């Protein structure tokens, strides 16, 4: 008794064999939107309850070749529909992949931005948290407020930053000699009255922490964050 042969797939790539029904189907015709309304011999290959089982004639002109038929046959129409649908699916898959890549780049940029804020606050020895970080709080702390400020002023920040630098430097650049020496004298007096072992130890600790922030590899932190799964919230 003959049975289905695997090498038939190579000669007829459209074949789809069901081990349950011990029958072959035409993948193109089976997936066609007109599969359930097809009439004639093609229904054997298109409808689930049917299927071609005459293995003796499978490779003869009355078998698979008869189903394929001429260029204008229903098989060729179903094959063309399958190719068009496959192209559409591939286009959609590419679009989804492009969107996924874009989202990953945006997420990476956002994480890098947050890291920059953290490193800046650490270098300047500024406290991160506030006394009240609830949503209705008017001041959620330096970290939250700085991130919000940078987000709201992302486009104008470069110009604003240069303006702030100019305002900060202007009093120094226009100060008189007498005023400069007076300020230096006050600083010297302040240092003499506050300098001690505890104070120096605290300064050394802050300096060490500041040096450590300079050695932080932001890309490594981002990659480490990306490896943490699952994440409840996406940025």
mmCIF file of C-alpha atoms in Angstrom:
data_model
loop_
_atom_site.group_PDB
_atom_site.id
_atom_site.type_symbol
_atom_site.label_atom_id
_atom_site.label_comp_id
_atom_site.label_asym_id
_atom_site.label_seq_id
_atom_site.Cartn_x
_atom_site.Cartn_y
_atom_site.Cartn_z
ATOM 1 C CA UNK A 1 0.000 0.000 0.000
ATOM 2 C CA UNK A 2 1.417 3.315 -1.042
ATOM 3 C CA UNK A 3 1.616 6.361 1.223
ATOM 4 C CA UNK A 4 2.642 10.005 1.123
ATOM 5 C CA UNK A 5 6.295 10.619 0.277
ATOM 6 C CA UNK A 6 8.291 13.466 1.793
ATOM 7 C CA UNK A 7 10.252 14.081 -1.415
ATOM 8 C CA UNK A 8 7.036 15.282 -3.060
ATOM 9 C CA UNK A 9 7.522 18.551 -1.177
ATOM 10 C CA UNK A 10 10.559 19.319 -3.333
ATOM 11 C CA UNK A 11 8.629 18.856 -6.579
ATOM 12 C CA UNK A 12 5.444 20.514 -5.332
ATOM 13 C CA UNK A 13 6.225 23.139 -2.643
ATOM 14 C CA UNK A 14 2.542 24.041 -2.381
ATOM 15 C CA UNK A 15 1.693 20.636 -0.839
ATOM 16 C CA UNK A 16 0.517 20.425 2.762
ATOM 17 C CA UNK A 17 0.167 16.951 4.271
ATOM 18 C CA UNK A 18 -2.155 16.117 7.177
ATOM 19 C CA UNK A 19 -1.072 13.158 9.292
ATOM 20 C CA UNK A 20 -4.509 13.097 10.947
ATOM 21 C CA UNK A 21 -6.458 12.751 7.701
ATOM 22 C CA UNK A 22 -3.641 11.037 5.788
ATOM 23 C CA UNK A 23 -4.341 13.419 2.926
ATOM 24 C CA UNK A 24 -2.656 16.255 1.046
ATOM 25 C CA UNK A 25 -3.934 19.779 0.521
ATOM 26 C CA UNK A 26 -2.903 22.768 -1.548
ATOM 27 C CA UNK A 27 -1.563 25.410 0.810
ATOM 28 C CA UNK A 28 -2.389 28.205 -1.640
ATOM 29 C CA UNK A 29 -5.971 27.042 -2.243
ATOM 30 C CA UNK A 30 -6.519 26.195 1.428
ATOM 31 C CA UNK A 31 -5.556 29.728 2.522
ATOM 32 C CA UNK A 32 -7.457 31.431 -0.279
ATOM 33 C CA UNK A 33 -10.395 33.585 0.781
ATOM 34 C CA UNK A 34 -12.474 31.680 -1.802
ATOM 35 C CA UNK A 35 -11.524 28.244 -0.423
ATOM 36 C CA UNK A 36 -14.957 27.404 0.974
ATOM 37 C CA UNK A 37 -16.772 28.510 -2.194
ATOM 38 C CA UNK A 38 -14.530 26.724 -4.702
ATOM 39 C CA UNK A 39 -16.197 24.140 -6.889
ATOM 40 C CA UNK A 40 -15.011 21.128 -8.839
ATOM 41 C CA UNK A 41 -11.794 19.190 -8.441
ATOM 42 C CA UNK A 42 -9.987 22.013 -6.647
ATOM 43 C CA UNK A 43 -12.203 21.584 -3.555
ATOM 44 C CA UNK A 44 -10.372 18.314 -2.820
ATOM 45 C CA UNK A 45 -7.236 20.335 -2.078
ATOM 46 C CA UNK A 46 -8.904 23.359 -0.486
ATOM 47 C CA UNK A 47 -11.466 22.183 2.063
ATOM 48 C CA UNK A 48 -10.594 20.558 5.436
ATOM 49 C CA UNK A 49 -13.016 17.651 5.094
ATOM 50 C CA UNK A 50 -11.590 16.589 1.767
ATOM 51 C CA UNK A 51 -7.940 16.125 0.786
ATOM 52 C CA UNK A 52 -6.210 14.156 -1.945
ATOM 53 C CA UNK A 53 -5.406 10.530 -1.027
ATOM 54 C CA UNK A 54 -4.949 8.685 -4.306
ATOM 55 C CA UNK A 55 -1.230 8.010 -3.846
ATOM 56 C CA UNK A 56 -1.007 5.694 -6.877
ATOM 57 C CA UNK A 57 -1.882 8.528 -9.246
ATOM 58 C CA UNK A 58 -0.299 11.345 -7.236
ATOM 59 C CA UNK A 59 2.611 11.884 -9.633
ATOM 60 C CA UNK A 60 0.680 11.148 -12.822
ATOM 61 C CA UNK A 61 -1.122 13.643 -15.024
ATOM 62 C CA UNK A 62 -4.335 12.886 -13.129
ATOM 63 C CA UNK A 63 -2.726 13.693 -9.782
ATOM 64 C CA UNK A 64 -0.946 16.815 -8.579
ATOM 65 C CA UNK A 65 -0.322 18.125 -12.097
ATOM 66 C CA UNK A 66 -4.031 18.071 -12.848
ATOM 67 C CA UNK A 67 -4.675 20.291 -9.850
ATOM 68 C CA UNK A 68 -2.024 22.803 -10.915
ATOM 69 C CA UNK A 69 -3.480 23.046 -14.426
ATOM 70 C CA UNK A 70 -2.794 25.894 -16.818
ATOM 71 C CA UNK A 71 -1.642 29.436 -16.031
ATOM 72 C CA UNK A 72 -5.235 30.615 -15.637
ATOM 73 C CA UNK A 73 -6.264 27.840 -13.243
ATOM 74 C CA UNK A 74 -7.669 28.444 -9.774
ATOM 75 C CA UNK A 75 -4.441 27.056 -8.334
ATOM 76 C CA UNK A 76 -2.375 29.794 -9.994
ATOM 77 C CA UNK A 77 -4.874 32.453 -8.894
ATOM 78 C CA UNK A 78 -4.625 31.192 -5.312
ATOM 79 C CA UNK A 79 -0.800 31.136 -5.573
ATOM 80 C CA UNK A 80 -0.772 34.765 -6.742
ATOM 81 C CA UNK A 81 -3.084 35.739 -3.874
ATOM 82 C CA UNK A 82 -0.765 33.919 -1.444
ATOM 83 C CA UNK A 83 2.325 35.743 -2.758
ATOM 84 C CA UNK A 84 0.589 39.129 -2.491
ATOM 85 C CA UNK A 85 -0.558 38.375 1.040
ATOM 86 C CA UNK A 86 2.914 37.149 1.991
ATOM 87 C CA UNK A 87 4.449 40.378 0.682
ATOM 88 C CA UNK A 88 1.953 42.409 2.710
ATOM 89 C CA UNK A 89 2.741 40.423 5.860
ATOM 90 C CA UNK A 90 6.468 40.935 5.292
ATOM 91 C CA UNK A 91 5.935 44.681 4.835
ATOM 92 C CA UNK A 92 3.953 44.816 8.071
ATOM 93 C CA UNK A 93 6.649 42.796 9.852
ATOM 94 C CA UNK A 94 9.337 45.182 8.595
ATOM 95 C CA UNK A 95 7.282 48.179 9.712
ATOM 96 C CA UNK A 96 6.859 46.648 13.173
ATOM 97 C CA UNK A 97 10.579 45.883 13.342
ATOM 98 C CA UNK A 98 11.458 49.460 12.327
ATOM 99 C CA UNK A 99 9.102 50.783 14.986
ATOM 100 C CA UNK A 100 10.636 48.437 17.544
ATOM 101 C CA UNK A 101 14.151 49.643 16.683
ATOM 102 C CA UNK A 102 12.984 53.258 16.936
ATOM 103 C CA UNK A 103 11.407 52.591 20.342
ATOM 104 C CA UNK A 104 14.577 50.912 21.599
ATOM 105 C CA UNK A 105 16.669 53.898 20.502
ATOM 106 C CA UNK A 106 14.247 56.297 22.185
ATOM 107 C CA UNK A 107 14.258 54.239 25.386
ATOM 108 C CA UNK A 108 18.053 54.134 25.337
ATOM 109 C CA UNK A 109 18.171 57.913 24.884
ATOM 110 C CA UNK A 110 15.764 58.449 27.789
ATOM 111 C CA UNK A 111 17.721 56.176 30.118
ATOM 112 C CA UNK A 112 20.932 57.973 29.131
ATOM 113 C CA UNK A 113 19.250 61.295 29.924
ATOM 114 C CA UNK A 114 18.229 60.067 33.394
ATOM 115 C CA UNK A 115 21.757 58.783 34.009
ATOM 116 C CA UNK A 116 23.175 62.170 33.022
ATOM 117 C CA UNK A 117 20.914 63.846 35.576
ATOM 118 C CA UNK A 118 21.951 61.356 38.282
ATOM 119 C CA UNK A 119 25.647 61.840 37.546
ATOM 120 C CA UNK A 120 25.294 65.625 37.503
ATOM 121 C CA UNK A 121 23.565 65.685 40.895
ATOM 122 C CA UNK A 122 26.199 63.319 42.302
ATOM 123 C CA UNK A 123 29.090 65.415 40.994
ATOM 124 C CA UNK A 124 27.579 68.597 42.418
ATOM 125 C CA UNK A 125 26.848 66.837 45.731
ATOM 126 C CA UNK A 126 23.177 67.718 45.518
ATOM 127 C CA UNK A 127 20.547 65.648 47.329
ATOM 128 C CA UNK A 128 18.318 63.580 45.050
ATOM 129 C CA UNK A 129 15.137 63.113 47.036
ATOM 130 C CA UNK A 130 12.743 65.646 48.460
ATOM 131 C CA UNK A 131 10.675 65.572 51.638
ATOM 132 C CA UNK A 132 7.480 64.958 49.670
ATOM 133 C CA UNK A 133 7.591 63.237 46.268
ATOM 134 C CA UNK A 134 3.844 62.669 45.858
ATOM 135 C CA UNK A 135 2.097 63.771 42.658
ATOM 136 C CA UNK A 136 0.397 66.714 44.358
ATOM 137 C CA UNK A 137 3.646 67.986 45.876
ATOM 138 C CA UNK A 138 4.848 71.398 44.685
ATOM 139 C CA UNK A 139 8.475 70.347 45.119
ATOM 140 C CA UNK A 140 9.252 66.654 44.592
ATOM 141 C CA UNK A 141 12.976 67.000 45.159
ATOM 142 C CA UNK A 142 15.964 67.930 43.030
ATOM 143 C CA UNK A 143 15.949 64.810 40.842
ATOM 144 C CA UNK A 144 12.268 64.932 39.870
ATOM 145 C CA UNK A 145 12.229 68.691 39.438
ATOM 146 C CA UNK A 146 15.409 68.738 37.331
ATOM 147 C CA UNK A 147 14.165 65.951 35.054
ATOM 148 C CA UNK A 148 10.843 67.744 34.635
ATOM 149 C CA UNK A 149 12.590 71.030 33.902
ATOM 150 C CA UNK A 150 14.863 69.441 31.301
ATOM 151 C CA UNK A 151 11.892 67.693 29.684
ATOM 152 C CA UNK A 152 9.805 70.867 29.484
ATOM 153 C CA UNK A 153 12.696 72.963 28.156
ATOM 154 C CA UNK A 154 14.485 70.418 25.994
ATOM 155 C CA UNK A 155 14.476 72.604 22.869
ATOM 156 C CA UNK A 156 15.481 75.894 24.490
ATOM 157 C CA UNK A 157 17.908 74.492 27.065
ATOM 158 C CA UNK A 158 21.144 74.946 25.015
ATOM 159 C CA UNK A 159 20.421 78.676 24.620
ATOM 160 C CA UNK A 160 19.273 78.961 28.224
ATOM 161 C CA UNK A 161 22.436 77.230 29.437
ATOM 162 C CA UNK A 162 24.690 79.707 27.605
ATOM 163 C CA UNK A 163 22.679 82.592 29.039
ATOM 164 C CA UNK A 164 23.047 81.256 32.592
ATOM 165 C CA UNK A 165 26.811 80.855 32.107
ATOM 166 C CA UNK A 166 27.040 84.445 30.891
ATOM 167 C CA UNK A 167 25.071 85.749 33.881
ATOM 168 C CA UNK A 168 27.273 83.778 36.299
ATOM 169 C CA UNK A 169 30.542 84.942 34.746
ATOM 170 C CA UNK A 170 29.542 88.585 34.277
ATOM 171 C CA UNK A 171 29.956 89.701 37.951
ATOM 172 C CA UNK A 172 33.425 88.143 38.082
ATOM 173 C CA UNK A 173 34.605 89.615 34.796
ATOM 174 C CA UNK A 174 33.413 93.114 35.741
ATOM 175 C CA UNK A 175 34.551 93.077 39.395
ATOM 176 C CA UNK A 176 37.113 95.635 40.581
ATOM 177 C CA UNK A 177 40.463 94.644 42.108
ATOM 178 C CA UNK A 178 39.440 95.847 45.576
ATOM 179 C CA UNK A 179 36.241 93.823 45.456
ATOM 180 C CA UNK A 180 38.095 90.685 44.341
ATOM 181 C CA UNK A 181 40.639 90.910 47.178
ATOM 182 C CA UNK A 182 37.854 91.547 49.684
ATOM 183 C CA UNK A 183 36.050 88.387 48.566
ATOM 184 C CA UNK A 184 39.265 86.364 48.733
ATOM 185 C CA UNK A 185 39.883 87.618 52.295
ATOM 186 C CA UNK A 186 36.424 86.488 53.417
ATOM 187 C CA UNK A 187 36.977 83.056 51.860
ATOM 188 C CA UNK A 188 40.347 82.734 53.601
ATOM 189 C CA UNK A 189 38.815 83.646 56.968
ATOM 190 C CA UNK A 190 35.970 81.185 56.432
ATOM 191 C CA UNK A 191 38.382 78.359 55.652
ATOM 192 C CA UNK A 192 40.486 79.041 58.766
ATOM 193 C CA UNK A 193 37.486 78.968 61.099
ATOM 194 C CA UNK A 194 35.872 75.831 59.643
ATOM 195 C CA UNK A 195 38.870 73.668 58.785
ATOM 196 C CA UNK A 196 39.218 70.544 60.945
ATOM 197 C CA UNK A 197 39.757 66.791 60.778
ATOM 198 C CA UNK A 198 36.055 65.981 60.411
ATOM 199 C CA UNK A 199 35.559 68.626 57.758
ATOM 200 C CA UNK A 200 38.602 67.440 55.795
ATOM 201 C CA UNK A 201 37.431 63.812 56.055
ATOM 202 C CA UNK A 202 34.025 64.772 54.684
ATOM 203 C CA UNK A 203 35.647 66.617 51.798
ATOM 204 C CA UNK A 204 37.792 63.595 50.961
ATOM 205 C CA UNK A 205 34.716 61.352 50.950
ATOM 206 C CA UNK A 206 32.877 63.715 48.613
ATOM 207 C CA UNK A 207 35.908 63.899 46.341
ATOM 208 C CA UNK A 208 36.088 60.098 46.157
ATOM 209 C CA UNK A 209 32.374 59.867 45.341
ATOM 210 C CA UNK A 210 32.802 62.494 42.655
ATOM 211 C CA UNK A 211 35.700 60.548 41.130
ATOM 212 C CA UNK A 212 33.578 57.391 41.088
ATOM 213 C CA UNK A 213 30.818 59.142 39.155
ATOM 214 C CA UNK A 214 33.350 60.038 36.467
ATOM 215 C CA UNK A 215 34.092 56.334 35.983
ATOM 216 C CA UNK A 216 30.466 55.272 35.474
ATOM 217 C CA UNK A 217 29.983 53.608 32.066
ATOM 218 C CA UNK A 218 26.548 54.787 30.949
ATOM 219 C CA UNK A 219 26.327 52.297 28.076
ATOM 220 C CA UNK A 220 27.065 49.435 30.469
ATOM 221 C CA UNK A 221 24.339 50.648 32.834
ATOM 222 C CA UNK A 222 21.850 50.864 29.957
ATOM 223 C CA UNK A 223 22.732 47.360 28.759
ATOM 224 C CA UNK A 224 22.368 46.033 32.305
ATOM 225 C CA UNK A 225 18.976 47.695 32.625
ATOM 226 C CA UNK A 226 17.919 46.252 29.262
ATOM 227 C CA UNK A 227 18.758 42.727 30.458
ATOM 228 C CA UNK A 228 16.421 43.026 33.442
ATOM 229 C CA UNK A 229 13.107 41.322 32.594
ATOM 230 C CA UNK A 230 10.233 41.636 32.846
ATOM 231 C CA UNK A 231 9.653 45.378 33.174
ATOM 232 C CA UNK A 232 6.233 46.573 34.215
ATOM 233 C CA UNK A 233 6.616 49.999 32.713
ATOM 234 C CA UNK A 234 8.173 50.994 29.394
ATOM 235 C CA UNK A 235 9.739 54.407 29.051
#
